[in-house]
Amino acid sequence: MPTIQHSTSSKSNSSSSKFDEQRWVTQISRTLQEELEDDADIAVSVFNVPKILMASDPESYTPQEVAIGPYHYWRTELYEMERYKLSSAKRAQKNLQCGRKFQDLVQHLINQEHKIRACYHKYLDFSGETLAWMMAIDASFLLEFLQVYAIKEGFNKGFSSSSRMSHLVDFTGRKSAHNAILRDIIMLENQIPLFLLRKILEFQFESCDEMLLAMLVGFSKEVSPFKMMEQEAIIKVSECAHLLDFLYDIITPQQIENQDEVIEISDHDDENQDQQKQSFFVTLYLPAVSLDVNAETIMRNLVAYEASNASGPLIFTRYTELMNGIIDTEEDVKFLTLLAAVLMLMFMALQAFCSVYTCARVLNIDTTTTTRN
């Protein structure tokens, strides 16, 4: 396995480096020559955070500890994590089945280059081989980090521990490095396709689908600000693009239940209408919310992802608007806490909803006119 060396001159996407025209021509030519029958099934899922949101709070959208994927790979302040990534890749190599080598995995990803690039909104100025090595190593690190959550879900087959990773990952989630990485890997610009994680698990274990699902469900329970419902299994991993997309699908409802139950009011009697309207009551149920040190970053990136990708109603954005209207004072928070609508874990996280709501309004999102395609 080659050692990755970073230098100022190697920053492919830095402002000081020249655009590689020959590489661009080569990639475009090869892409046009390749026949891809399922082109329509590959949707862009990793986006740049809108500049106006990034300017409002850069740290909520910019990785501070680890770069996962190509968007932040060449930032020098994140190079320290490369040794941990390589260590994870070496352990992944030891687990490969049927005498396979890590190079075999990389070659498979090289063959999937067009599919990988199609997931990213931004042009990736990397060669196919560089991109494949980057994805294989980053995915190995991410899987080793996520195995903690699979173990919490009762799935611990084939996992090995690492002394080098021990101070970054722990079962309690109390270590500062653990929380920092949690925030980084949920960021919109720090995502890699889930099919890459599955492929690496497939090279190592027979039960790759069950293992990946356990990782994702356990991870979602850890980071979700909302109490998880016992319906996680309805989410199909194969239909999710990446970690943030899986979390979004877990949080937002997939369909409106009891949608056929409609109350009809006669159009002939205005007085009767008024009487029926006055006697019509609706109970609004709000999910229990846990606001911790990671909540604001998670909710900000959920709003950014929804604004970039959602084809239907902006459900999560509407929720932040609703909560912003409910929580105006400390007395509101105390009252809702007594009703078990909000679980207070940290006082400073009270500003999370207002902050995320501000992000949504900065985007000038009109949630009342958005319709499902």
JSON list of N, CA and C in Angstrom, two decimals, residues 34-80:
[
{"chain": "A", "resi": 34, "resn": "GLU", "atom": "N", "xyz": [-17.59, 5.54, -22.60]},
{"chain": "A", "resi": 34, "resn": "GLU", "atom": "CA", "xyz": [-18.16, 4.46, -21.79]},
{"chain": "A", "resi": 34, "resn": "GLU", "atom": "C", "xyz": [-19.68, 4.45, -21.92]},
{"chain": "A", "resi": 35, "resn": "GLU", "atom": "N", "xyz": [-20.23, 3.29, -22.02]},
{"chain": "A", "resi": 35, "resn": "GLU", "atom": "CA", "xyz": [-21.68, 3.13, -22.09]},
{"chain": "A", "resi": 35, "resn": "GLU", "atom": "C", "xyz": [-22.18, 2.75, -20.71]},
{"chain": "A", "resi": 36, "resn": "LEU", "atom": "N", "xyz": [-23.01, 3.59, -20.15]},
{"chain": "A", "resi": 36, "resn": "LEU", "atom": "CA", "xyz": [-23.55, 3.36, -18.81]},
{"chain": "A", "resi": 36, "resn": "LEU", "atom": "C", "xyz": [-25.06, 3.30, -18.91]},
{"chain": "A", "resi": 37, "resn": "GLU", "atom": "N", "xyz": [-25.60, 2.08, -18.83]},
{"chain": "A", "resi": 37, "resn": "GLU", "atom": "CA", "xyz": [-27.03, 1.89, -19.03]},
{"chain": "A", "resi": 37, "resn": "GLU", "atom": "C", "xyz": [-27.87, 2.55, -17.94]},
{"chain": "A", "resi": 38, "resn": "ASP", "atom": "N", "xyz": [-27.35, 2.55, -16.70]},
{"chain": "A", "resi": 38, "resn": "ASP", "atom": "CA", "xyz": [-28.14, 3.07, -15.58]},
{"chain": "A", "resi": 38, "resn": "ASP", "atom": "C", "xyz": [-27.72, 4.48, -15.19]},
{"chain": "A", "resi": 39, "resn": "ASP", "atom": "N", "xyz": [-27.34, 5.28, -16.18]},
{"chain": "A", "resi": 39, "resn": "ASP", "atom": "CA", "xyz": [-26.94, 6.66, -15.90]},
{"chain": "A", "resi": 39, "resn": "ASP", "atom": "C", "xyz": [-28.03, 7.42, -15.15]},
{"chain": "A", "resi": 40, "resn": "ALA", "atom": "N", "xyz": [-29.28, 7.17, -15.52]},
{"chain": "A", "resi": 40, "resn": "ALA", "atom": "CA", "xyz": [-30.37, 7.92, -14.91]},
{"chain": "A", "resi": 40, "resn": "ALA", "atom": "C", "xyz": [-30.55, 7.60, -13.44]},
{"chain": "A", "resi": 41, "resn": "ASP", "atom": "N", "xyz": [-30.03, 6.45, -13.00]},
{"chain": "A", "resi": 41, "resn": "ASP", "atom": "CA", "xyz": [-30.19, 6.03, -11.61]},
{"chain": "A", "resi": 41, "resn": "ASP", "atom": "C", "xyz": [-29.15, 6.64, -10.68]},
{"chain": "A", "resi": 42, "resn": "ILE", "atom": "N", "xyz": [-28.15, 7.30, -11.23]},
{"chain": "A", "resi": 42, "resn": "ILE", "atom": "CA", "xyz": [-27.08, 7.88, -10.43]},
{"chain": "A", "resi": 42, "resn": "ILE", "atom": "C", "xyz": [-27.37, 9.36, -10.23]},
{"chain": "A", "resi": 43, "resn": "ALA", "atom": "N", "xyz": [-27.85, 9.70, -9.06]},
{"chain": "A", "resi": 43, "resn": "ALA", "atom": "CA", "xyz": [-28.22, 11.09, -8.78]},
{"chain": "A", "resi": 43, "resn": "ALA", "atom": "C", "xyz": [-27.12, 11.76, -7.97]},
{"chain": "A", "resi": 44, "resn": "VAL", "atom": "N", "xyz": [-26.93, 13.04, -8.21]},
{"chain": "A", "resi": 44, "resn": "VAL", "atom": "CA", "xyz": [-25.99, 13.82, -7.41]},
{"chain": "A", "resi": 44, "resn": "VAL", "atom": "C", "xyz": [-26.51, 13.88, -5.98]},
{"chain": "A", "resi": 45, "resn": "SER", "atom": "N", "xyz": [-25.64, 13.60, -5.03]},
{"chain": "A", "resi": 45, "resn": "SER", "atom": "CA", "xyz": [-26.07, 13.56, -3.63]},
{"chain": "A", "resi": 45, "resn": "SER", "atom": "C", "xyz": [-25.14, 14.30, -2.68]},
{"chain": "A", "resi": 46, "resn": "VAL", "atom": "N", "xyz": [-23.95, 14.65, -3.14]},
{"chain": "A", "resi": 46, "resn": "VAL", "atom": "CA", "xyz": [-22.99, 15.40, -2.31]},
{"chain": "A", "resi": 46, "resn": "VAL", "atom": "C", "xyz": [-22.83, 16.79, -2.92]},
{"chain": "A", "resi": 47, "resn": "PHE", "atom": "N", "xyz": [-23.23, 17.79, -2.17]},
{"chain": "A", "resi": 47, "resn": "PHE", "atom": "CA", "xyz": [-23.27, 19.16, -2.68]},
{"chain": "A", "resi": 47, "resn": "PHE", "atom": "C", "xyz": [-22.34, 20.07, -1.88]},
{"chain": "A", "resi": 48, "resn": "ASN", "atom": "N", "xyz": [-22.02, 21.21, -2.50]},
{"chain": "A", "resi": 48, "resn": "ASN", "atom": "CA", "xyz": [-21.37, 22.28, -1.74]},
{"chain": "A", "resi": 48, "resn": "ASN", "atom": "C", "xyz": [-22.43, 23.01, -0.92]},
{"chain": "A", "resi": 49, "resn": "VAL", "atom": "N", "xyz": [-22.11, 23.33, 0.31]},
{"chain": "A", "resi": 49, "resn": "VAL", "atom": "CA", "xyz": [-23.03, 24.12, 1.12]},
{"chain": "A", "resi": 49, "resn": "VAL", "atom": "C", "xyz": [-23.18, 25.50, 0.48]},
{"chain": "A", "resi": 50, "resn": "PRO", "atom": "N", "xyz": [-24.40, 26.00, 0.33]},
{"chain": "A", "resi": 50, "resn": "PRO", "atom": "CA", "xyz": [-24.59, 27.34, -0.24]},
{"chain": "A", "resi": 50, "resn": "PRO", "atom": "C", "xyz": [-23.71, 28.37, 0.47]},
{"chain": "A", "resi": 51, "resn": "LYS", "atom": "N", "xyz": [-23.10, 29.25, -0.31]},
{"chain": "A", "resi": 51, "resn": "LYS", "atom": "CA", "xyz": [-22.14, 30.21, 0.24]},
{"chain": "A", "resi": 51, "resn": "LYS", "atom": "C", "xyz": [-22.76, 31.07, 1.34]},
{"chain": "A", "resi": 52, "resn": "ILE", "atom": "N", "xyz": [-24.02, 31.43, 1.18]},
{"chain": "A", "resi": 52, "resn": "ILE", "atom": "CA", "xyz": [-24.64, 32.30, 2.17]},
{"chain": "A", "resi": 52, "resn": "ILE", "atom": "C", "xyz": [-24.79, 31.59, 3.51]},
{"chain": "A", "resi": 53, "resn": "LEU", "atom": "N", "xyz": [-24.98, 30.26, 3.48]},
{"chain": "A", "resi": 53, "resn": "LEU", "atom": "CA", "xyz": [-25.03, 29.48, 4.72]},
{"chain": "A", "resi": 53, "resn": "LEU", "atom": "C", "xyz": [-23.64, 29.31, 5.30]},
{"chain": "A", "resi": 54, "resn": "MET", "atom": "N", "xyz": [-22.68, 29.01, 4.43]},
{"chain": "A", "resi": 54, "resn": "MET", "atom": "CA", "xyz": [-21.31, 28.83, 4.88]},
{"chain": "A", "resi": 54, "resn": "MET", "atom": "C", "xyz": [-20.79, 30.07, 5.58]},
{"chain": "A", "resi": 55, "resn": "ALA", "atom": "N", "xyz": [-21.15, 31.23, 5.07]},
{"chain": "A", "resi": 55, "resn": "ALA", "atom": "CA", "xyz": [-20.68, 32.49, 5.66]},
{"chain": "A", "resi": 55, "resn": "ALA", "atom": "C", "xyz": [-21.30, 32.72, 7.04]},
{"chain": "A", "resi": 56, "resn": "SER", "atom": "N", "xyz": [-22.49, 32.17, 7.28]},
{"chain": "A", "resi": 56, "resn": "SER", "atom": "CA", "xyz": [-23.16, 32.41, 8.56]},
{"chain": "A", "resi": 56, "resn": "SER", "atom": "C", "xyz": [-22.49, 31.68, 9.71]},
{"chain": "A", "resi": 57, "resn": "ASP", "atom": "N", "xyz": [-21.91, 30.50, 9.44]},
{"chain": "A", "resi": 57, "resn": "ASP", "atom": "CA", "xyz": [-21.26, 29.72, 10.49]},
{"chain": "A", "resi": 57, "resn": "ASP", "atom": "C", "xyz": [-20.36, 28.66, 9.85]},
{"chain": "A", "resi": 58, "resn": "PRO", "atom": "N", "xyz": [-19.17, 29.04, 9.39]},
{"chain": "A", "resi": 58, "resn": "PRO", "atom": "CA", "xyz": [-18.30, 28.12, 8.64]},
{"chain": "A", "resi": 58, "resn": "PRO", "atom": "C", "xyz": [-17.97, 26.84, 9.39]},
{"chain": "A", "resi": 59, "resn": "GLU", "atom": "N", "xyz": [-17.79, 26.90, 10.70]},
{"chain": "A", "resi": 59, "resn": "GLU", "atom": "CA", "xyz": [-17.38, 25.71, 11.45]},
{"chain": "A", "resi": 59, "resn": "GLU", "atom": "C", "xyz": [-18.45, 24.62, 11.47]},
{"chain": "A", "resi": 60, "resn": "SER", "atom": "N", "xyz": [-19.70, 24.99, 11.26]},
{"chain": "A", "resi": 60, "resn": "SER", "atom": "CA", "xyz": [-20.77, 24.00, 11.25]},
{"chain": "A", "resi": 60, "resn": "SER", "atom": "C", "xyz": [-20.80, 23.19, 9.96]},
{"chain": "A", "resi": 61, "resn": "TYR", "atom": "N", "xyz": [-20.10, 23.67, 8.94]},
{"chain": "A", "resi": 61, "resn": "TYR", "atom": "CA", "xyz": [-20.11, 22.99, 7.64]},
{"chain": "A", "resi": 61, "resn": "TYR", "atom": "C", "xyz": [-18.72, 22.55, 7.18]},
{"chain": "A", "resi": 62, "resn": "THR", "atom": "N", "xyz": [-17.69, 22.96, 7.89]},
{"chain": "A", "resi": 62, "resn": "THR", "atom": "CA", "xyz": [-16.32, 22.67, 7.48]},
{"chain": "A", "resi": 62, "resn": "THR", "atom": "C", "xyz": [-15.66, 21.71, 8.46]},
{"chain": "A", "resi": 63, "resn": "PRO", "atom": "N", "xyz": [-15.19, 20.54, 7.99]},
{"chain": "A", "resi": 63, "resn": "PRO", "atom": "CA", "xyz": [-14.55, 19.56, 8.88]},
{"chain": "A", "resi": 63, "resn": "PRO", "atom": "C", "xyz": [-13.39, 20.17, 9.65]},
{"chain": "A", "resi": 64, "resn": "GLN", "atom": "N", "xyz": [-13.31, 19.85, 10.94]},
{"chain": "A", "resi": 64, "resn": "GLN", "atom": "CA", "xyz": [-12.25, 20.37, 11.79]},
{"chain": "A", "resi": 64, "resn": "GLN", "atom": "C", "xyz": [-11.21, 19.31, 12.15]},
{"chain": "A", "resi": 65, "resn": "GLU", "atom": "N", "xyz": [-11.55, 18.03, 12.00]},
{"chain": "A", "resi": 65, "resn": "GLU", "atom": "CA", "xyz": [-10.65, 16.95, 12.40]},
{"chain": "A", "resi": 65, "resn": "GLU", "atom": "C", "xyz": [-10.26, 16.03, 11.25]},
{"chain": "A", "resi": 66, "resn": "VAL", "atom": "N", "xyz": [-11.23, 15.63, 10.45]},
{"chain": "A", "resi": 66, "resn": "VAL", "atom": "CA", "xyz": [-10.97, 14.61, 9.44]},
{"chain": "A", "resi": 66, "resn": "VAL", "atom": "C", "xyz": [-11.73, 14.92, 8.15]},
{"chain": "A", "resi": 67, "resn": "ALA", "atom": "N", "xyz": [-11.05, 14.73, 7.03]},
{"chain": "A", "resi": 67, "resn": "ALA", "atom": "CA", "xyz": [-11.67, 14.88, 5.71]},
{"chain": "A", "resi": 67, "resn": "ALA", "atom": "C", "xyz": [-12.09, 13.50, 5.22]},
{"chain": "A", "resi": 68, "resn": "ILE", "atom": "N", "xyz": [-13.35, 13.38, 4.85]},
{"chain": "A", "resi": 68, "resn": "ILE", "atom": "CA", "xyz": [-13.87, 12.14, 4.27]},
{"chain": "A", "resi": 68, "resn": "ILE", "atom": "C", "xyz": [-14.32, 12.47, 2.85]},
{"chain": "A", "resi": 69, "resn": "GLY", "atom": "N", "xyz": [-13.65, 11.88, 1.87]},
{"chain": "A", "resi": 69, "resn": "GLY", "atom": "CA", "xyz": [-13.99, 12.19, 0.49]},
{"chain": "A", "resi": 69, "resn": "GLY", "atom": "C", "xyz": [-13.15, 13.33, -0.06]},
{"chain": "A", "resi": 70, "resn": "PRO", "atom": "N", "xyz": [-13.46, 13.77, -1.28]},
{"chain": "A", "resi": 70, "resn": "PRO", "atom": "CA", "xyz": [-12.56, 14.66, -2.02]},
{"chain": "A", "resi": 70, "resn": "PRO", "atom": "C", "xyz": [-12.66, 16.15, -1.72]},
{"chain": "A", "resi": 71, "resn": "TYR", "atom": "N", "xyz": [-13.77, 16.63, -1.17]},
{"chain": "A", "resi": 71, "resn": "TYR", "atom": "CA", "xyz": [-13.97, 18.08, -1.08]},
{"chain": "A", "resi": 71, "resn": "TYR", "atom": "C", "xyz": [-12.97, 18.79, -0.17]},
{"chain": "A", "resi": 72, "resn": "HIS", "atom": "N", "xyz": [-12.53, 18.15, 0.90]},
{"chain": "A", "resi": 72, "resn": "HIS", "atom": "CA", "xyz": [-11.62, 18.79, 1.85]},
{"chain": "A", "resi": 72, "resn": "HIS", "atom": "C", "xyz": [-10.32, 18.01, 2.01]},
{"chain": "A", "resi": 73, "resn": "TYR", "atom": "N", "xyz": [-10.03, 17.17, 1.04]},
{"chain": "A", "resi": 73, "resn": "TYR", "atom": "CA", "xyz": [-8.92, 16.23, 1.20]},
{"chain": "A", "resi": 73, "resn": "TYR", "atom": "C", "xyz": [-7.56, 16.91, 1.31]},
{"chain": "A", "resi": 74, "resn": "TRP", "atom": "N", "xyz": [-7.37, 18.02, 0.61]},
{"chain": "A", "resi": 74, "resn": "TRP", "atom": "CA", "xyz": [-6.04, 18.64, 0.56]},
{"chain": "A", "resi": 74, "resn": "TRP", "atom": "C", "xyz": [-5.82, 19.73, 1.60]},
{"chain": "A", "resi": 75, "resn": "ARG", "atom": "N", "xyz": [-6.70, 19.87, 2.55]},
{"chain": "A", "resi": 75, "resn": "ARG", "atom": "CA", "xyz": [-6.50, 20.88, 3.60]},
{"chain": "A", "resi": 75, "resn": "ARG", "atom": "C", "xyz": [-5.42, 20.41, 4.57]},
{"chain": "A", "resi": 76, "resn": "THR", "atom": "N", "xyz": [-4.35, 21.19, 4.68]},
{"chain": "A", "resi": 76, "resn": "THR", "atom": "CA", "xyz": [-3.18, 20.77, 5.46]},
{"chain": "A", "resi": 76, "resn": "THR", "atom": "C", "xyz": [-3.49, 20.54, 6.93]},
{"chain": "A", "resi": 77, "resn": "GLU", "atom": "N", "xyz": [-4.45, 21.29, 7.49]},
{"chain": "A", "resi": 77, "resn": "GLU", "atom": "CA", "xyz": [-4.74, 21.15, 8.91]},
{"chain": "A", "resi": 77, "resn": "GLU", "atom": "C", "xyz": [-5.41, 19.81, 9.24]},
{"chain": "A", "resi": 78, "resn": "LEU", "atom": "N", "xyz": [-5.82, 19.06, 8.22]},
{"chain": "A", "resi": 78, "resn": "LEU", "atom": "CA", "xyz": [-6.46, 17.77, 8.44]},
{"chain": "A", "resi": 78, "resn": "LEU", "atom": "C", "xyz": [-5.52, 16.59, 8.15]},
{"chain": "A", "resi": 79, "resn": "TYR", "atom": "N", "xyz": [-4.27, 16.88, 7.81]},
{"chain": "A", "resi": 79, "resn": "TYR", "atom": "CA", "xyz": [-3.34, 15.81, 7.43]},
{"chain": "A", "resi": 79, "resn": "TYR", "atom": "C", "xyz": [-3.00, 14.88, 8.60]},
{"chain": "A", "resi": 80, "resn": "GLU", "atom": "N", "xyz": [-3.13, 15.37, 9.83]},
{"chain": "A", "resi": 80, "resn": "GLU", "atom": "CA", "xyz": [-2.77, 14.55, 10.98]},
{"chain": "A", "resi": 80, "resn": "GLU", "atom": "C", "xyz": [-3.56, 13.25, 11.04]}
]
